Structures are given as C-alpha cells and as structure tokens.
C-alpha cells in the first residue's frame, strides 16, 4: 500500500508556476481592488464632508506617509515573523483600520487610520513581491512577475470603477475595503508555495546610489511624486472642476489603462537605445500633457470629458514609465554586489517622493486652483527632463551587453524590494 502511494505521488505532475503562485497573485489583486477604490473614495468623501482642500490633502499625504513606513518597516516584520505571518498580521491591521473609518469622518481620525492603511497595503505588496522573487525559478521569474503586476494593475483600475457603484455618503466602500483585506488572507493562507528564508538586512545609501546612477535615483523620487500625487490629488481636481464621483472614478481608472498600454512600447524602445533619451521624452511628454489639460479647462471637464480620459491615460503611462525605465537604467550601471543596496535605496526614494508630492500639490491646488496642480506636475516633470538632458552630456550610454531587460511595474505601487539572497539576477 505504501509503495503504491509513493509511486502515485512520484508520477503526479508538478503544477505550473502560474498555479503555484496563484494564491499570492489572487490575494494582492484583492488588495489592489481596495486600494483603487479608496484612492478615489477618500478625497471625494472628505470633500463632501466639508473638510476643505488643505485637510483632504493632509489625509492623502498621511496615506503616503504610511506607505513610506511600510517600505521602511515591512522587511523587519518579515525577518522577525516570516512572510505568511507578516502578511496576515498586516491584513488584520488593515481590516481593523477600514472598519474604524466608518465610526467618524474627521481629519485626525481618518489621517491616523489612513497612515495604517498605507502601511499595511504597502507592506503586504512588498511581502508578496519578495516572496515571489525568492521562490520562482529564474527562467519563469519574468513571466510570473508580469502576471503579478498585470493582476495588480487591473485590480487598481477595477477598484476605481467600483466607486461608480457605491454610495459616497454611506459606509459601503469601507465595509468593502475591510472585506477585501480579510479575503486576501484566504488564498495566501491556503497556498502551498514554499516560504523563503528570512531576509537579509538592507542598507539605504542615497549618496552611493547617486554616484552609480543620478538619473535612477532622482527618477525614483520624481516618479513617486507624480504617480502618487495624481492618485491622491487627482480626485480633488475632478471635484474642483465639477465632475461627478463616477466620472472621477473613470479618470483614475484611465491612469491604470494608460500605464498598461504605454509602458511596454517605451520599455522596448529603451532596450535598443540610451534609456535616458526615452526618459527625457517621457518627462517632456508629461509636461506637454499637463499643459494641454491645464489649458483645456472647462471644455475638457464638460463636453470634452472623453478627451480628458484619453489625456489622463497618456499622462499615467508616461509618468509611470519614468520609474520603470529609470530603474532599468540604474541596474545597467550597478555591480551585482551592490544590487540589494541600490534596490533598497531606490525603494525609499520612491516612497519619499510619494509622501512629499501630495502635500506640495495640495498646497498648489489650494493656492492657485486647478492651474496650480498642473503647474506642480509641469514643474516636476520639466525639471527632471532638464536634469536628464544635463546627464546625457556628462556620461555616455552603457555597453549593450550590460543593459538588463525592461520590466513593467503597476501604477502607484511600490517598486520591488530586494530583501533576500535569491532576488533576481543582475544581468
């Protein structure tokens, strides 16, 4: 009996890598749904509650600050408790924070709870990414991570569209968020995917990374400032120009659609030329689209709404490409021994930009109206483009064999953490 059982087990085919990672991918897709929903819901709900632009901006910034804390602390949680325990603990905290949001709509209560939300969501995202990177064999890693990123991006877009089905003044959105946090534990808790070893300690050295790749370091900061600002303050723009909540949700979903469509051709182009030229073009493109939207004014928010959707999609794809291609450019110049340190530093710079950007943009929106918001985007993208142009004159393109292959990333999600010795190989 025992021998027959052993033979059967030996002949049982090993499931494909897609099946093996399905639990993690499904869990984070559920978290993305909640993240996309709240990115639109929170600014609109607080505005309707009469908190004012400054206070709404503070709550949006609080979420970004929570993301920064998640980047800084989630690695320590995994090191202490392991990937599964860290993921489930973060999901529990996220569920509790979502339920507490329903008790009171106020600056301090929502500000503190959104810090927790940002911390939990980012921590779960990074735990899942690190886990997938560590256990996926190298010849499948690119395809597995592509599945993960596409699923997360679709979740963000789907979450934004959920706004069209919820009552802004009710608690349905918050109950749905709590349910999604809790539901994400089910596929992750039941996964048979092997847990990796506890992560190594990470080092953050911005000066050292700047010496390796100035464009990569500054590009991560600028990308965080652009992408997270649009996700957080973009709904405030929609409210300011008189859009209905459902139309604001479409704008945020369009950002994700543009991200999926535009990143790949730009990434392919950057593989065949100096990546900084593509980065320069993307930065100038963000500036140009910002000028068009700012100049369109009432026409775009009225009869020209569908044109505004297209412009938001283009803006989102170009802005997110700044991060992905800047990171690829950084890795082109990074020695394998420095890969973990560089990746960790880039991660913190992205989160820092994501924290500072919404605060500055909200102040610009309050001071100068919608033109102030687009002036912020124009200034940040243009200054970065000018910086890239200056760097093009300082250093030539790396040898073709030292360039790594481009990888796409989901909009408004933290870059991948390199916490473990089994992280992707630097090519």
Short mmCIF file of C-alpha atoms in Angstrom, two decimals:
data_model
loop_
_atom_site.label_atom_id
_atom_site.label_comp_id
_atom_site.label_asym_id
_atom_site.label_seq_id
_atom_site.Cartn_x
_atom_site.Cartn_y
_atom_site.Cartn_z
CA UNK A 1 0.00 0.00 0.00
CA UNK A 2 2.74 2.40 0.91
CA UNK A 3 4.78 1.65 -2.21
CA UNK A 4 1.75 2.20 -4.46
CA UNK A 5 1.09 5.52 -2.78
CA UNK A 6 4.72 6.58 -3.28
CA UNK A 7 4.65 5.70 -6.97
CA UNK A 8 1.46 7.67 -7.45
CA UNK A 9 3.00 10.67 -5.76
CA UNK A 10 6.11 10.40 -7.91
CA UNK A 11 4.09 10.37 -11.11
CA UNK A 12 1.90 13.29 -10.12
CA UNK A 13 2.81 16.24 -12.36
CA UNK A 14 4.17 19.32 -10.63
CA UNK A 15 1.75 22.22 -11.10
CA UNK A 16 2.80 25.05 -13.36
CA UNK A 17 4.43 28.10 -11.75
CA UNK A 18 1.29 30.10 -12.53
CA UNK A 19 -0.76 27.70 -10.39
CA UNK A 20 1.82 27.65 -7.61
CA UNK A 21 1.81 31.45 -7.24
CA UNK A 22 -1.94 31.80 -7.80
CA UNK A 23 -2.71 32.33 -4.12
CA UNK A 24 -0.32 35.27 -3.74
CA UNK A 25 -1.43 36.83 -7.02
CA UNK A 26 -5.11 36.50 -6.12
CA UNK A 27 -4.55 37.90 -2.64
CA UNK A 28 -2.80 41.01 -3.90
CA UNK A 29 -5.38 41.51 -6.66
CA UNK A 30 -7.99 41.76 -3.90
CA UNK A 31 -5.85 44.31 -2.05
CA UNK A 32 -5.46 46.28 -5.29
CA UNK A 33 -9.25 46.45 -5.64
CA UNK A 34 -9.47 48.07 -2.22
CA UNK A 35 -6.53 50.35 -2.92
CA UNK A 36 -8.03 51.58 -6.19
CA UNK A 37 -11.42 52.13 -4.55
CA UNK A 38 -10.04 54.17 -1.66
CA UNK A 39 -7.76 56.30 -3.85
CA UNK A 40 -10.91 57.81 -5.34
CA UNK A 41 -13.33 57.43 -2.45
CA UNK A 42 -11.32 59.11 0.32
CA UNK A 43 -10.74 62.54 -1.31
CA UNK A 44 -14.31 62.73 -2.64
CA UNK A 45 -15.87 61.64 0.67
CA UNK A 46 -13.83 64.09 2.73
CA UNK A 47 -14.60 66.91 0.33
CA UNK A 48 -18.32 66.19 0.59
CA UNK A 49 -17.96 66.17 4.39
CA UNK A 50 -16.67 69.75 4.19
CA UNK A 51 -13.10 69.22 5.39
CA UNK A 52 -11.63 71.57 2.77
CA UNK A 53 -8.79 71.03 0.32
CA UNK A 54 -5.99 71.51 2.84
CA UNK A 55 -7.33 68.89 5.23
CA UNK A 56 -8.16 66.48 2.42
CA UNK A 57 -4.58 66.89 1.21
CA UNK A 58 -3.30 66.12 4.71
CA UNK A 59 -5.23 62.85 4.79
CA UNK A 60 -3.93 61.92 1.32
CA UNK A 61 -0.40 62.74 2.49
CA UNK A 62 -0.98 60.63 5.62
CA UNK A 63 -1.63 57.59 3.43
CA UNK A 64 1.59 58.26 1.52
CA UNK A 65 3.47 58.59 4.81
CA UNK A 66 2.09 55.19 5.78
CA UNK A 67 3.46 53.81 2.52
CA UNK A 68 6.89 55.15 3.44
CA UNK A 69 6.66 53.45 6.83
CA UNK A 70 5.66 50.24 5.07
CA UNK A 71 8.76 50.46 2.88
CA UNK A 72 10.95 51.02 5.93
CA UNK A 73 9.46 48.51 8.37
CA UNK A 74 7.90 45.61 6.47
CA UNK A 75 11.28 43.98 5.89
CA UNK A 76 11.86 43.91 9.63
CA UNK A 77 8.45 42.28 10.15
CA UNK A 78 9.28 39.53 7.67
CA UNK A 79 12.68 39.00 9.25
CA UNK A 80 11.04 38.61 12.67
CA UNK A 81 7.98 36.51 11.82
CA UNK A 82 8.23 35.17 8.28
CA UNK A 83 6.27 36.01 5.14
CA UNK A 84 2.92 34.36 5.96
CA UNK A 85 2.67 35.75 9.50
CA UNK A 86 3.71 39.22 8.34
CA UNK A 87 1.15 39.20 5.51
CA UNK A 88 -1.73 38.01 7.70
CA UNK A 89 -0.87 40.44 10.51
CA UNK A 90 -0.83 43.37 8.08
CA UNK A 91 -4.14 42.23 6.60
CA UNK A 92 -5.69 42.12 10.09
CA UNK A 93 -4.48 45.63 10.90
CA UNK A 94 -5.79 46.85 7.54
CA UNK A 95 -9.20 45.28 8.21
CA UNK A 96 -9.46 46.94 11.62
CA UNK A 97 -8.39 50.32 10.25
CA UNK A 98 -11.03 50.11 7.50
CA UNK A 99 -13.78 49.31 9.99
CA UNK A 100 -12.74 52.16 12.28
CA UNK A 101 -13.01 54.62 9.38
CA UNK A 102 -16.77 54.09 9.47
CA UNK A 103 -17.07 55.45 13.02
CA UNK A 104 -16.23 59.07 12.30
CA UNK A 105 -15.36 61.29 9.34
CA UNK A 106 -12.72 63.68 10.63
CA UNK A 107 -9.24 64.95 9.94
CA UNK A 108 -7.42 63.33 12.84
CA UNK A 109 -9.29 60.03 12.88
CA UNK A 110 -9.04 59.48 9.14
CA UNK A 111 -5.49 60.83 8.99
CA UNK A 112 -4.24 58.34 11.57
CA UNK A 113 -6.20 55.42 10.13
CA UNK A 114 -5.01 56.17 6.59
CA UNK A 115 -1.42 56.03 7.85
CA UNK A 116 -2.22 52.49 8.99
CA UNK A 117 -3.86 51.74 5.65
CA UNK A 118 -0.84 52.88 3.67
CA UNK A 119 1.49 50.95 5.94
CA UNK A 120 -0.50 47.72 5.64
CA UNK A 121 -1.17 47.85 1.91
CA UNK A 122 2.45 48.64 1.02
CA UNK A 123 3.78 46.09 3.48
CA UNK A 124 1.58 43.34 2.03
CA UNK A 125 2.57 44.29 -1.50
CA UNK A 126 6.26 44.14 -0.66
CA UNK A 127 5.95 40.86 1.25
CA UNK A 128 4.23 39.28 -1.75
CA UNK A 129 6.79 40.62 -4.22
CA UNK A 130 9.73 39.48 -2.14
CA UNK A 131 8.17 36.05 -1.67
CA UNK A 132 7.54 35.57 -5.38
CA UNK A 133 11.04 36.70 -6.29
CA UNK A 134 12.65 34.34 -3.82
CA UNK A 135 10.84 31.11 -4.76
CA UNK A 136 10.33 31.48 -8.54
CA UNK A 137 12.97 29.84 -10.70
CA UNK A 138 14.90 32.24 -12.91
CA UNK A 139 13.53 31.10 -16.29
CA UNK A 140 9.95 31.66 -15.06
CA UNK A 141 10.50 34.76 -12.92
CA UNK A 142 9.82 37.33 -15.62
CA UNK A 143 6.52 35.72 -16.62
CA UNK A 144 5.39 35.22 -13.03
CA UNK A 145 6.14 38.81 -12.08
CA UNK A 146 4.41 40.05 -15.23
CA UNK A 147 1.29 38.12 -14.16
CA UNK A 148 1.57 39.67 -10.69
CA UNK A 149 1.95 43.24 -12.00
CA UNK A 150 -0.84 42.93 -14.57
CA UNK A 151 -3.21 41.49 -11.98
CA UNK A 152 -2.39 44.29 -9.56
CA UNK A 153 -2.85 46.99 -12.20
CA UNK A 154 -6.20 45.54 -13.28
CA UNK A 155 -7.18 45.47 -9.62
CA UNK A 156 -6.35 49.16 -9.20
CA UNK A 157 -8.43 50.05 -12.25
CA UNK A 158 -11.29 47.82 -11.15
CA UNK A 159 -11.22 49.34 -7.68
CA UNK A 160 -11.53 52.83 -9.12
CA UNK A 161 -14.53 51.71 -11.16
CA UNK A 162 -16.16 50.29 -8.02
CA UNK A 163 -16.64 53.90 -6.96
CA UNK A 164 -19.42 54.13 -9.53
CA UNK A 165 -21.40 51.51 -7.62
CA UNK A 166 -21.11 52.74 -4.01
CA UNK A 167 -22.89 55.44 -2.06
CA UNK A 168 -20.34 58.14 -1.28
CA UNK A 169 -22.03 59.20 1.94
CA UNK A 170 -22.59 55.65 3.20
CA UNK A 171 -20.17 53.11 4.64
CA UNK A 172 -20.44 50.51 1.87
CA UNK A 173 -17.00 51.39 0.48
CA UNK A 174 -15.38 51.00 3.89
CA UNK A 175 -17.10 47.66 4.54
CA UNK A 176 -15.97 46.50 1.12
CA UNK A 177 -12.39 47.57 1.89
CA UNK A 178 -12.44 45.66 5.18
CA UNK A 179 -13.83 42.61 3.40
CA UNK A 180 -11.13 42.73 0.74
CA UNK A 181 -8.37 42.91 3.35
CA UNK A 182 -9.84 39.87 5.11
CA UNK A 183 -10.50 37.97 1.89
CA UNK A 184 -6.88 38.42 0.77
CA UNK A 185 -5.77 36.19 3.65
CA UNK A 186 -7.70 33.18 2.32
CA UNK A 187 -5.71 32.41 -0.86
CA UNK A 188 -2.42 33.37 0.80
CA UNK A 189 -3.10 31.34 3.94
CA UNK A 190 -4.02 28.26 1.87
CA UNK A 191 -1.08 28.49 -0.53
CA UNK A 192 1.37 25.60 -0.68
CA UNK A 193 4.05 27.87 -2.03
CA UNK A 194 7.30 27.44 -0.12
CA UNK A 195 8.24 30.30 2.21
CA UNK A 196 11.69 31.77 1.56
CA UNK A 197 14.35 32.23 4.20
CA UNK A 198 14.19 35.37 6.37
CA UNK A 199 15.57 38.41 4.51
CA UNK A 200 18.98 39.88 4.96
CA UNK A 201 19.40 43.33 6.42
CA UNK A 202 19.11 46.08 3.85
CA UNK A 203 21.15 49.25 3.55
CA UNK A 204 19.91 52.61 2.28
CA UNK A 205 22.68 54.78 0.80
CA UNK A 206 21.36 57.60 -1.39
CA UNK A 207 24.77 59.25 -1.94
CA UNK A 208 26.31 55.98 -3.12
CA UNK A 209 23.37 55.31 -5.47
CA UNK A 210 23.54 58.85 -6.84
CA UNK A 211 27.16 58.20 -7.78
CA UNK A 212 26.11 55.00 -9.54
CA UNK A 213 23.11 56.50 -11.36
CA UNK A 214 21.95 60.08 -10.75
CA UNK A 215 19.07 59.66 -13.21
CA UNK A 216 17.88 56.48 -11.50
CA UNK A 217 17.86 57.97 -8.01
CA UNK A 218 16.15 61.24 -8.98
CA UNK A 219 13.82 59.37 -11.34
CA UNK A 220 12.53 57.20 -8.50
CA UNK A 221 11.80 60.27 -6.38
CA UNK A 222 10.07 62.11 -9.24
CA UNK A 223 8.02 59.06 -10.22
CA UNK A 224 6.74 58.65 -6.68
CA UNK A 225 5.87 62.34 -6.58
CA UNK A 226 3.99 62.26 -9.88
CA UNK A 227 2.19 58.92 -9.64
CA UNK A 228 1.03 59.00 -6.04
CA UNK A 229 0.12 62.68 -6.26
CA UNK A 230 -2.15 62.03 -9.22
CA UNK A 231 -3.77 59.08 -7.45
CA UNK A 232 -4.37 61.10 -4.29
CA UNK A 233 -4.94 64.65 -5.53
CA UNK A 234 -6.36 63.79 -8.96
CA UNK A 235 -9.83 63.13 -7.46
CA UNK A 236 -9.65 66.57 -5.82
CA UNK A 237 -9.04 68.05 -9.27
CA UNK A 238 -12.12 66.23 -10.54
CA UNK A 239 -14.23 67.63 -7.71
CA UNK A 240 -12.85 71.12 -8.31
CA UNK A 241 -13.89 71.12 -11.98
CA UNK A 242 -17.36 69.80 -11.15
CA UNK A 243 -17.15 66.14 -12.17
CA UNK A 244 -19.48 63.57 -10.66
CA UNK A 245 -17.89 60.85 -8.47
CA UNK A 246 -18.49 58.24 -11.17
CA UNK A 247 -16.62 60.32 -13.75
CA UNK A 248 -13.76 60.89 -11.30
CA UNK A 249 -13.53 57.11 -10.92
CA UNK A 250 -13.19 56.78 -14.70
CA UNK A 251 -10.30 59.27 -14.68
CA UNK A 252 -8.39 57.26 -12.08
CA UNK A 253 -9.09 54.02 -13.95
CA UNK A 254 -7.80 55.65 -17.15
CA UNK A 255 -4.43 56.22 -15.45
CA UNK A 256 -4.07 52.47 -14.98
CA UNK A 257 -5.17 51.73 -18.54
CA UNK A 258 -2.61 54.11 -19.96
CA UNK A 259 0.04 52.59 -17.73
CA UNK A 260 -0.59 49.12 -19.15
CA UNK A 261 -0.62 50.29 -22.77
CA UNK A 262 2.26 52.78 -22.85
CA UNK A 263 4.93 51.26 -20.60
CA UNK A 264 5.72 48.27 -22.78
CA UNK A 265 6.50 50.07 -26.08
CA UNK A 266 8.59 52.66 -24.26
CA UNK A 267 10.41 49.89 -22.40
CA UNK A 268 11.07 48.02 -25.63
CA UNK A 269 12.40 51.22 -27.17
CA UNK A 270 14.69 51.82 -24.19
CA UNK A 271 16.24 48.37 -24.66
CA UNK A 272 17.57 49.41 -28.06
CA UNK A 273 18.96 52.89 -27.28
CA UNK A 274 20.21 55.10 -24.47
CA UNK A 275 17.42 54.78 -21.91
CA UNK A 276 17.89 58.36 -20.79
CA UNK A 277 16.66 59.60 -24.16
CA UNK A 278 13.41 57.69 -23.63
CA UNK A 279 13.22 59.04 -20.06
CA UNK A 280 13.74 62.54 -21.44
CA UNK A 281 10.93 62.05 -23.94
CA UNK A 282 8.58 60.69 -21.28
CA UNK A 283 9.32 63.64 -18.99
CA UNK A 284 8.67 66.12 -21.75
CA UNK A 285 5.51 64.22 -22.63
CA UNK A 286 4.20 64.53 -19.06
CA UNK A 287 4.93 68.25 -19.22
CA UNK A 288 3.14 68.64 -22.56
CA UNK A 289 0.03 66.73 -21.46
CA UNK A 290 -0.09 68.74 -18.24
CA UNK A 291 -0.09 71.95 -20.28
CA UNK A 292 -2.88 70.66 -22.53
CA UNK A 293 -5.10 69.65 -19.61
CA UNK A 294 -4.45 72.91 -17.76
CA UNK A 295 -5.27 74.89 -20.91
CA UNK A 296 -8.38 72.84 -21.72
CA UNK A 297 -10.13 73.95 -18.55
CA UNK A 298 -13.91 73.77 -18.54
CA UNK A 299 -14.09 72.38 -22.09
CA UNK A 300 -12.37 69.14 -21.06
CA UNK A 301 -14.48 68.70 -17.94
CA UNK A 302 -17.69 69.27 -19.94
CA UNK A 303 -18.29 68.11 -23.48
CA UNK A 304 -14.62 67.14 -23.81
CA UNK A 305 -14.69 64.61 -20.97
CA UNK A 306 -13.73 61.69 -23.21
CA UNK A 307 -10.74 63.68 -24.46
CA UNK A 308 -9.82 64.25 -20.81
CA UNK A 309 -9.95 60.48 -20.22
CA UNK A 310 -7.52 59.91 -23.09
CA UNK A 311 -5.19 62.63 -21.80
CA UNK A 312 -5.22 61.11 -18.30
CA UNK A 313 -4.37 57.71 -19.79
CA UNK A 314 -1.44 59.15 -21.73
CA UNK A 315 -0.28 61.10 -18.68
CA UNK A 316 -0.43 58.00 -16.48
CA UNK A 317 1.50 55.82 -18.92
CA UNK A 318 4.24 58.39 -19.42
CA UNK A 319 4.58 59.23 -15.72
CA UNK A 320 4.85 55.61 -14.62
CA UNK A 321 7.36 54.88 -17.38
CA UNK A 322 9.70 57.38 -15.75
CA UNK A 323 10.14 55.00 -12.83
CA UNK A 324 10.45 51.74 -14.72
CA UNK A 325 12.96 52.95 -17.28
CA UNK A 326 14.95 54.95 -14.70
CA UNK A 327 15.26 51.79 -12.61
CA UNK A 328 16.38 49.76 -15.60
CA UNK A 329 18.97 52.44 -16.35
CA UNK A 330 20.22 52.23 -12.75
CA UNK A 331 20.61 48.47 -12.94
CA UNK A 332 22.58 48.85 -16.17
CA UNK A 333 25.29 50.61 -14.13
CA UNK A 334 25.06 48.54 -10.93
CA UNK A 335 27.54 45.84 -9.96
CA UNK A 336 25.88 42.58 -8.80
CA UNK A 337 27.36 43.03 -5.32
CA UNK A 338 25.53 46.36 -4.95
CA UNK A 339 22.16 45.24 -6.29
CA UNK A 340 20.39 44.83 -2.94
CA UNK A 341 21.66 48.15 -1.59
CA UNK A 342 20.70 50.02 -4.78
CA UNK A 343 17.23 48.48 -4.97
CA UNK A 344 16.52 49.27 -1.31
CA UNK A 345 17.62 52.88 -1.73
CA UNK A 346 15.55 53.33 -4.89
CA UNK A 347 12.55 51.98 -2.99
CA UNK A 348 12.90 54.53 -0.19
CA UNK A 349 13.39 57.39 -2.66
CA UNK A 350 10.18 56.41 -4.47
CA UNK A 351 8.27 56.37 -1.19
CA UNK A 352 9.77 59.72 -0.15
CA UNK A 353 8.58 61.32 -3.38
CA UNK A 354 5.18 59.73 -2.90
CA UNK A 355 4.96 61.34 0.55
CA UNK A 356 6.16 64.84 -0.34
CA UNK A 357 4.35 65.19 -3.68
CA UNK A 358 0.72 65.12 -2.45
CA UNK A 359 1.47 67.71 0.25
CA UNK A 360 3.05 70.17 -2.19
CA UNK A 361 0.42 69.59 -4.88
CA UNK A 362 -2.43 70.13 -2.42
CA UNK A 363 -0.91 73.44 -1.38
CA UNK A 364 -0.61 74.42 -5.05
CA UNK A 365 -4.23 73.43 -5.68
CA UNK A 366 -5.42 75.46 -2.71
CA UNK A 367 -3.33 78.50 -3.64
CA UNK A 368 -3.90 78.64 -7.41
CA UNK A 369 -6.79 76.31 -8.12
CA UNK A 370 -6.58 73.59 -10.76
CA UNK A 371 -3.89 75.50 -12.67
CA UNK A 372 -1.69 75.21 -9.56
CA UNK A 373 -1.94 71.41 -9.61
CA UNK A 374 -0.90 71.18 -13.25
CA UNK A 375 1.84 73.75 -12.64
CA UNK A 376 3.22 71.39 -9.99
CA UNK A 377 3.21 68.46 -12.42
CA UNK A 378 4.73 70.61 -15.15
CA UNK A 379 7.50 71.90 -12.89
CA UNK A 380 8.47 68.48 -11.51
CA UNK A 381 8.48 66.73 -14.89
CA UNK A 382 10.27 69.61 -16.65
CA UNK A 383 12.99 69.93 -14.04
CA UNK A 384 13.59 66.20 -14.22
CA UNK A 385 13.76 66.33 -18.03
CA UNK A 386 16.29 69.15 -17.78
CA UNK A 387 18.32 67.10 -15.30
CA UNK A 388 18.30 64.10 -17.64
CA UNK A 389 19.41 66.29 -20.53
CA UNK A 390 22.32 67.53 -18.42
CA UNK A 391 23.28 63.96 -17.50
CA UNK A 392 23.26 62.96 -21.16
CA UNK A 393 26.06 65.44 -21.67
CA UNK A 394 28.01 64.08 -18.70
CA UNK A 395 28.09 60.31 -19.33
CA UNK A 396 27.66 58.07 -22.35
CA UNK A 397 25.37 55.10 -22.79
CA UNK A 398 26.49 51.78 -21.19
CA UNK A 399 27.57 48.89 -23.39
CA UNK A 400 24.65 47.00 -24.92
CA UNK A 401 25.58 43.74 -23.15
CA UNK A 402 25.37 45.42 -19.73
CA UNK A 403 21.76 46.55 -20.25
CA UNK A 404 19.13 44.46 -18.50
CA UNK A 405 15.74 43.63 -20.00
CA UNK A 406 12.93 46.09 -19.30
CA UNK A 407 10.24 45.11 -16.76
CA UNK A 408 6.88 46.83 -16.37
CA UNK A 409 5.51 47.93 -13.00
CA UNK A 410 1.98 48.65 -11.86
CA UNK A 411 0.98 52.26 -11.41
CA UNK A 412 1.09 53.67 -7.91
CA UNK A 413 2.60 50.58 -6.36
CA UNK A 414 5.92 50.32 -4.54
CA UNK A 415 8.89 49.03 -6.51
CA UNK A 416 10.13 45.55 -5.81
CA UNK A 417 12.16 45.05 -2.60
CA UNK A 418 15.40 43.09 -2.77
CA UNK A 419 15.34 41.58 0.71
CA UNK A 420 16.75 38.16 0.12
CA UNK A 421 19.75 36.37 -1.38
CA UNK A 422 17.55 34.75 -4.03
CA UNK A 423 16.49 38.04 -5.65
CA UNK A 424 16.54 38.40 -9.47
CA UNK A 425 19.93 38.17 -11.02
CA UNK A 426 21.52 41.36 -12.31
CA UNK A 427 22.43 40.94 -15.94
#
